[in-house]
JSON list of C-alpha atoms in Angstrom, two decimals:
[
{"chain": "J", "resi": 1199, "resn": "MET", "atom": "CA", "xyz": [-15.01, 12.49, -48.04]},
{"chain": "J", "resi": 1200, "resn": "LYS", "atom": "CA", "xyz": [-16.87, 11.04, -44.82]},
{"chain": "J", "resi": 1201, "resn": "ALA", "atom": "CA", "xyz": [-20.63, 11.24, -44.80]},
{"chain": "J", "resi": 1202, "resn": "ILE", "atom": "CA", "xyz": [-23.20, 10.72, -42.13]},
{"chain": "J", "resi": 1203, "resn": "HIS", "atom": "CA", "xyz": [-26.68, 9.58, -42.81]},
{"chain": "J", "resi": 1204, "resn": "LEU", "atom": "CA", "xyz": [-29.11, 9.65, -40.14]},
{"chain": "J", "resi": 1205, "resn": "LEU", "atom": "CA", "xyz": [-32.56, 7.88, -39.60]},
{"chain": "J", "resi": 1206, "resn": "SER", "atom": "CA", "xyz": [-34.83, 7.84, -36.76]},
{"chain": "J", "resi": 1207, "resn": "GLY", "atom": "CA", "xyz": [-36.49, 4.59, -35.39]},
{"chain": "J", "resi": 1208, "resn": "LEU", "atom": "CA", "xyz": [-39.69, 3.33, -36.14]},
{"chain": "J", "resi": 1209, "resn": "LEU", "atom": "CA", "xyz": [-42.28, 3.94, -33.49]},
{"chain": "J", "resi": 1210, "resn": "GLY", "atom": "CA", "xyz": [-44.69, 1.66, -34.83]},
{"chain": "J", "resi": 1211, "resn": "THR", "atom": "CA", "xyz": [-42.34, -1.32, -34.55]},
{"chain": "J", "resi": 1212, "resn": "GLY", "atom": "CA", "xyz": [-41.62, -0.21, -30.93]},
{"chain": "J", "resi": 1213, "resn": "LEU", "atom": "CA", "xyz": [-45.15, 0.03, -29.84]},
{"chain": "J", "resi": 1214, "resn": "LEU", "atom": "CA", "xyz": [-45.76, -3.57, -31.31]},
{"chain": "J", "resi": 1215, "resn": "VAL", "atom": "CA", "xyz": [-43.01, -4.98, -29.40]},
{"chain": "J", "resi": 1216, "resn": "ALA", "atom": "CA", "xyz": [-44.17, -3.48, -26.17]},
{"chain": "J", "resi": 1217, "resn": "CYS", "atom": "CA", "xyz": [-47.47, -4.97, -26.63]},
{"chain": "J", "resi": 1218, "resn": "SER", "atom": "CA", "xyz": [-46.16, -8.69, -26.97]},
{"chain": "J", "resi": 1219, "resn": "SER", "atom": "CA", "xyz": [-46.49, -11.22, -24.25]},
{"chain": "J", "resi": 1220, "resn": "VAL", "atom": "CA", "xyz": [-43.21, -12.87, -25.42]},
{"chain": "J", "resi": 1221, "resn": "PRO", "atom": "CA", "xyz": [-40.52, -11.85, -22.71]},
{"chain": "J", "resi": 1222, "resn": "TYR", "atom": "CA", "xyz": [-38.03, -9.18, -24.40]},
{"chain": "J", "resi": 1223, "resn": "ALA", "atom": "CA", "xyz": [-34.82, -11.33, -24.41]},
{"chain": "J", "resi": 1224, "resn": "GLN", "atom": "CA", "xyz": [-36.75, -14.07, -26.06]},
{"chain": "J", "resi": 1225, "resn": "ARG", "atom": "CA", "xyz": [-37.88, -11.92, -28.92]},
{"chain": "J", "resi": 1226, "resn": "GLN", "atom": "CA", "xyz": [-34.48, -10.42, -29.23]},
{"chain": "J", "resi": 1227, "resn": "ALA", "atom": "CA", "xyz": [-32.81, -13.92, -29.34]},
{"chain": "J", "resi": 1228, "resn": "GLN", "atom": "CA", "xyz": [-35.38, -15.07, -31.94]},
{"chain": "J", "resi": 1229, "resn": "ARG", "atom": "CA", "xyz": [-34.97, -12.09, -34.16]},
{"chain": "J", "resi": 1230, "resn": "GLN", "atom": "CA", "xyz": [-31.15, -12.60, -33.97]},
{"chain": "J", "resi": 1231, "resn": "ALA", "atom": "CA", "xyz": [-31.56, -16.15, -35.35]},
{"chain": "J", "resi": 1232, "resn": "GLU", "atom": "CA", "xyz": [-34.03, -15.07, -37.91]},
{"chain": "J", "resi": 1233, "resn": "TYR", "atom": "CA", "xyz": [-31.51, -12.47, -39.15]},
{"chain": "J", "resi": 1234, "resn": "ALA", "atom": "CA", "xyz": [-28.51, -14.80, -38.81]},
{"chain": "J", "resi": 1235, "resn": "ALA", "atom": "CA", "xyz": [-30.16, -17.51, -40.82]},
{"chain": "J", "resi": 1236, "resn": "ALA", "atom": "CA", "xyz": [-31.09, -15.03, -43.60]},
{"chain": "J", "resi": 1237, "resn": "ALA", "atom": "CA", "xyz": [-27.60, -13.47, -43.70]},
{"chain": "J", "resi": 1238, "resn": "GLY", "atom": "CA", "xyz": [-24.75, -14.37, -46.45]},
{"chain": "J", "resi": 1239, "resn": "ALA", "atom": "CA", "xyz": [-21.12, -14.56, -46.11]},
{"chain": "J", "resi": 1240, "resn": "PRO", "atom": "CA", "xyz": [-19.30, -11.41, -45.05]},
{"chain": "J", "resi": 1241, "resn": "VAL", "atom": "CA", "xyz": [-18.47, -8.95, -47.11]},
{"chain": "J", "resi": 1242, "resn": "ARG", "atom": "CA", "xyz": [-15.84, -5.81, -47.05]},
{"chain": "J", "resi": 1243, "resn": "SER", "atom": "CA", "xyz": [-18.45, -2.94, -47.92]},
{"chain": "J", "resi": 1244, "resn": "PHE", "atom": "CA", "xyz": [-21.84, -2.07, -49.41]},
{"chain": "J", "resi": 1245, "resn": "HIS", "atom": "CA", "xyz": [-22.68, 0.72, -51.50]},
{"chain": "J", "resi": 1246, "resn": "PHE", "atom": "CA", "xyz": [-25.53, 3.17, -51.17]},
{"chain": "J", "resi": 1247, "resn": "PHE", "atom": "CA", "xyz": [-26.69, 6.62, -52.54]},
{"chain": "J", "resi": 1248, "resn": "SER", "atom": "CA", "xyz": [-29.62, 7.74, -50.46]},
{"chain": "J", "resi": 1249, "resn": "PRO", "atom": "CA", "xyz": [-30.43, 7.99, -46.69]},
{"chain": "J", "resi": 1250, "resn": "LEU", "atom": "CA", "xyz": [-31.09, 4.60, -44.86]},
{"chain": "J", "resi": 1251, "resn": "TYR", "atom": "CA", "xyz": [-34.62, 3.42, -45.50]},
{"chain": "J", "resi": 1252, "resn": "SER", "atom": "CA", "xyz": [-35.03, 1.54, -42.07]},
{"chain": "J", "resi": 1253, "resn": "TRP", "atom": "CA", "xyz": [-33.03, -0.13, -39.34]},
{"chain": "J", "resi": 1254, "resn": "GLU", "atom": "CA", "xyz": [-33.41, -2.62, -36.44]},
{"chain": "J", "resi": 1255, "resn": "ALA", "atom": "CA", "xyz": [-31.27, -2.85, -33.41]},
{"chain": "J", "resi": 1256, "resn": "LEU", "atom": "CA", "xyz": [-30.78, -6.62, -32.55]},
{"chain": "J", "resi": 1257, "resn": "SER", "atom": "CA", "xyz": [-28.50, -6.30, -29.72]},
{"chain": "J", "resi": 1258, "resn": "ASP", "atom": "CA", "xyz": [-25.84, -3.81, -28.53]},
{"chain": "J", "resi": 1259, "resn": "GLN", "atom": "CA", "xyz": [-23.56, -5.60, -31.04]},
{"chain": "J", "resi": 1260, "resn": "GLN", "atom": "CA", "xyz": [-25.65, -6.21, -33.98]},
{"chain": "J", "resi": 1261, "resn": "LEU", "atom": "CA", "xyz": [-27.73, -3.99, -36.34]},
{"chain": "J", "resi": 1262, "resn": "ALA", "atom": "CA", "xyz": [-29.89, -4.57, -39.55]},
{"chain": "J", "resi": 1263, "resn": "VAL", "atom": "CA", "xyz": [-29.85, -1.57, -41.77]},
{"chain": "J", "resi": 1264, "resn": "TYR", "atom": "CA", "xyz": [-32.19, -1.65, -45.00]},
{"chain": "J", "resi": 1265, "resn": "VAL", "atom": "CA", "xyz": [-30.72, 0.68, -47.70]},
{"chain": "J", "resi": 1266, "resn": "ARG", "atom": "CA", "xyz": [-33.96, -0.18, -49.83]},
{"chain": "J", "resi": 1267, "resn": "PRO", "atom": "CA", "xyz": [-37.08, -1.91, -48.82]},
{"chain": "J", "resi": 1268, "resn": "ASN", "atom": "CA", "xyz": [-35.51, -5.17, -50.61]},
{"chain": "J", "resi": 1269, "resn": "GLN", "atom": "CA", "xyz": [-31.86, -4.74, -49.50]},
{"chain": "J", "resi": 1270, "resn": "ALA", "atom": "CA", "xyz": [-30.51, -5.08, -46.16]},
{"chain": "J", "resi": 1271, "resn": "TRP", "atom": "CA", "xyz": [-27.27, -5.81, -44.48]},
{"chain": "J", "resi": 1272, "resn": "LEU", "atom": "CA", "xyz": [-26.40, -7.20, -41.10]},
{"chain": "J", "resi": 1273, "resn": "LEU", "atom": "CA", "xyz": [-23.72, -5.14, -39.28]},
{"chain": "J", "resi": 1274, "resn": "ASP", "atom": "CA", "xyz": [-21.68, -6.65, -36.52]},
{"chain": "J", "resi": 1275, "resn": "LEU", "atom": "CA", "xyz": [-20.41, -3.85, -34.13]},
{"chain": "J", "resi": 1276, "resn": "ASP", "atom": "CA", "xyz": [-17.94, -3.66, -31.25]},
{"chain": "J", "resi": 1277, "resn": "ASN", "atom": "CA", "xyz": [-20.04, -2.81, -28.30]},
{"chain": "J", "resi": 1278, "resn": "CYS", "atom": "CA", "xyz": [-22.42, -0.01, -28.80]},
{"chain": "J", "resi": 1279, "resn": "PRO", "atom": "CA", "xyz": [-23.88, 0.51, -25.56]},
{"chain": "J", "resi": 1280, "resn": "ASN", "atom": "CA", "xyz": [-26.99, 2.73, -26.57]},
{"chain": "J", "resi": 1281, "resn": "LEU", "atom": "CA", "xyz": [-28.08, 0.79, -29.61]},
{"chain": "J", "resi": 1282, "resn": "THR", "atom": "CA", "xyz": [-30.99, -0.87, -28.60]},
{"chain": "J", "resi": 1283, "resn": "PHE", "atom": "CA", "xyz": [-32.33, 2.32, -27.06]},
{"chain": "J", "resi": 1284, "resn": "ALA", "atom": "CA", "xyz": [-31.52, 4.80, -29.79]},
{"chain": "J", "resi": 1285, "resn": "ASN", "atom": "CA", "xyz": [-34.21, 6.66, -31.50]},
{"chain": "J", "resi": 1286, "resn": "VAL", "atom": "CA", "xyz": [-31.88, 7.69, -34.07]},
{"chain": "J", "resi": 1287, "resn": "ILE", "atom": "CA", "xyz": [-28.76, 6.45, -35.56]},
{"chain": "J", "resi": 1288, "resn": "GLY", "atom": "CA", "xyz": [-26.05, 7.82, -38.04]},
{"chain": "J", "resi": 1289, "resn": "LEU", "atom": "CA", "xyz": [-24.20, 5.60, -40.51]},
{"chain": "J", "resi": 1290, "resn": "THR", "atom": "CA", "xyz": [-20.67, 6.87, -41.85]},
{"chain": "J", "resi": 1291, "resn": "SER", "atom": "CA", "xyz": [-19.48, 6.25, -45.30]},
{"chain": "J", "resi": 1292, "resn": "SER", "atom": "CA", "xyz": [-16.83, 7.38, -47.79]},
{"chain": "J", "resi": 1293, "resn": "PHE", "atom": "CA", "xyz": [-17.89, 8.07, -51.21]},
{"chain": "J", "resi": 1294, "resn": "HIS", "atom": "CA", "xyz": [-21.23, 6.17, -50.55]},
{"chain": "J", "resi": 1295, "resn": "ASP", "atom": "CA", "xyz": [-19.29, 3.00, -49.21]},
{"chain": "J", "resi": 1296, "resn": "VAL", "atom": "CA", "xyz": [-19.86, 1.63, -45.96]},
{"chain": "J", "resi": 1297, "resn": "SER", "atom": "CA", "xyz": [-16.68, -0.33, -45.19]},
{"chain": "J", "resi": 1298, "resn": "VAL", "atom": "CA", "xyz": [-15.59, -2.98, -42.26]},
{"chain": "J", "resi": 1299, "resn": "ARG", "atom": "CA", "xyz": [-13.32, -1.36, -39.66]},
{"chain": "J", "resi": 1300, "resn": "PHE", "atom": "CA", "xyz": [-13.49, 2.02, -41.24]},
{"chain": "J", "resi": 1301, "resn": "ASP", "atom": "CA", "xyz": [-16.86, 3.13, -40.79]},
{"chain": "J", "resi": 1302, "resn": "HIS", "atom": "CA", "xyz": [-18.91, 3.55, -37.91]},
{"chain": "J", "resi": 1303, "resn": "VAL", "atom": "CA", "xyz": [-22.70, 3.49, -36.60]},
{"chain": "J", "resi": 1304, "resn": "LEU", "atom": "CA", "xyz": [-23.22, 6.56, -34.40]},
{"chain": "J", "resi": 1305, "resn": "THR", "atom": "CA", "xyz": [-25.74, 6.60, -31.45]},
{"chain": "J", "resi": 1306, "resn": "GLY", "atom": "CA", "xyz": [-27.07, 8.37, -28.48]},
{"chain": "J", "resi": 1307, "resn": "ARG", "atom": "CA", "xyz": [-27.10, 12.04, -27.91]},
{"chain": "J", "resi": 1308, "resn": "ASN", "atom": "CA", "xyz": [-23.49, 12.53, -28.60]},
{"chain": "J", "resi": 1309, "resn": "TYR", "atom": "CA", "xyz": [-23.22, 9.85, -31.44]},
{"chain": "J", "resi": 1310, "resn": "PHE", "atom": "CA", "xyz": [-21.13, 7.69, -29.72]},
{"chain": "J", "resi": 1311, "resn": "PRO", "atom": "CA", "xyz": [-19.11, 5.88, -32.57]},
{"chain": "J", "resi": 1312, "resn": "CYS", "atom": "CA", "xyz": [-19.49, 2.06, -32.90]},
{"chain": "J", "resi": 1313, "resn": "THR", "atom": "CA", "xyz": [-17.04, 0.42, -35.36]},
{"chain": "J", "resi": 1314, "resn": "ILE", "atom": "CA", "xyz": [-18.49, -1.84, -37.85]},
{"chain": "J", "resi": 1315, "resn": "THR", "atom": "CA", "xyz": [-16.69, -5.26, -37.53]},
{"chain": "J", "resi": 1316, "resn": "GLN", "atom": "CA", "xyz": [-18.44, -7.20, -40.06]},
{"chain": "J", "resi": 1317, "resn": "ILE", "atom": "CA", "xyz": [-21.00, -6.79, -42.82]},
{"chain": "J", "resi": 1318, "resn": "ARG", "atom": "CA", "xyz": [-23.33, -9.53, -44.17]},
{"chain": "J", "resi": 1319, "resn": "PRO", "atom": "CA", "xyz": [-25.87, -9.33, -46.98]},
{"chain": "J", "resi": 1320, "resn": "ILE", "atom": "CA", "xyz": [-29.52, -10.20, -46.06]},
{"chain": "J", "resi": 1321, "resn": "ASP", "atom": "CA", "xyz": [-31.86, -12.12, -48.15]},
{"chain": "J", "resi": 1322, "resn": "VAL", "atom": "CA", "xyz": [-34.79, -9.88, -47.36]},
{"chain": "J", "resi": 1323, "resn": "ALA", "atom": "CA", "xyz": [-37.16, -12.59, -49.02]},
{"chain": "J", "resi": 1324, "resn": "ARG", "atom": "CA", "xyz": [-35.84, -15.49, -46.93]},
{"chain": "J", "resi": 1325, "resn": "LEU", "atom": "CA", "xyz": [-36.36, -13.37, -43.96]},
{"chain": "J", "resi": 1326, "resn": "ARG", "atom": "CA", "xyz": [-39.81, -12.28, -44.71]},
{"chain": "J", "resi": 1327, "resn": "ASN", "atom": "CA", "xyz": [-40.81, -16.18, -45.65]},
{"chain": "J", "resi": 1328, "resn": "ALA", "atom": "CA", "xyz": [-39.52, -17.21, -42.22]},
{"chain": "J", "resi": 1329, "resn": "GLN", "atom": "CA", "xyz": [-41.37, -14.43, -40.27]},
{"chain": "J", "resi": 1330, "resn": "LYS", "atom": "CA", "xyz": [-44.58, -15.24, -42.35]},
{"chain": "J", "resi": 1331, "resn": "ALA", "atom": "CA", "xyz": [-44.28, -18.90, -41.66]},
{"chain": "J", "resi": 1332, "resn": "GLN", "atom": "CA", "xyz": [-44.02, -18.23, -37.82]},
{"chain": "J", "resi": 1333, "resn": "ARG", "atom": "CA", "xyz": [-46.93, -16.12, -37.74]},
{"chain": "J", "resi": 1334, "resn": "GLU", "atom": "CA", "xyz": [-49.23, -18.92, -39.25]},
{"chain": "J", "resi": 1335, "resn": "ILE", "atom": "CA", "xyz": [-51.22, -20.62, -36.90]},
{"chain": "J", "resi": 1336, "resn": "ASP", "atom": "CA", "xyz": [-52.81, -24.25, -36.76]},
{"chain": "J", "resi": 1337, "resn": "GLU", "atom": "CA", "xyz": [-56.80, -23.96, -36.86]},
{"chain": "J", "resi": 1338, "resn": "LYS", "atom": "CA", "xyz": [-59.15, -26.41, -35.77]},
{"chain": "J", "resi": 1339, "resn": "PRO", "atom": "CA", "xyz": [-62.87, -26.22, -35.16]},
{"chain": "J", "resi": 1340, "resn": "ARG", "atom": "CA", "xyz": [-64.21, -25.56, -31.71]},
{"chain": "J", "resi": 1341, "resn": "GLU", "atom": "CA", "xyz": [-65.94, -28.63, -30.08]},
{"chain": "J", "resi": 1342, "resn": "PRO", "atom": "CA", "xyz": [-69.45, -27.85, -29.39]},
{"chain": "J", "resi": 1343, "resn": "ALA", "atom": "CA", "xyz": [-70.23, -26.94, -25.82]},
{"chain": "J", "resi": 1344, "resn": "GLY", "atom": "CA", "xyz": [-71.90, -29.41, -23.39]},
{"chain": "J", "resi": 1345, "resn": "GLY", "atom": "CA", "xyz": [-70.92, -32.37, -25.66]},
{"chain": "J", "resi": 1346, "resn": "GLN", "atom": "CA", "xyz": [-73.72, -31.73, -28.27]}
]
């Protein structure tokens, strides 16, 4: 039994990205590197019972899906041309299992099927710590104006 689970994009994330002064390609490369560093060894499938919690397109060949707030998977895909611009994605599964080379991510108006070529678990805590460290800034007091 094949099931399809749909989830729309996060509008807030898109708005925050649109306001950034860092070039889009650089942000995407940085996000891919963060997820790759937090990803474990490849697995054949993952199991879930409910619709996806969240997702983030990292490129036309890579997608992070969150099945719970603290459980995520990094999916490598064959070329998926509409993924980075998709507002909604679908994910096929068989008996609540998403499997390599058998299941698909569905995108676009006609749900173009993109084959999943690799699945890796994401250490969400490690990913969040890396993102938190990146947001920290060095502070130093401002020197008084006029040399006082």
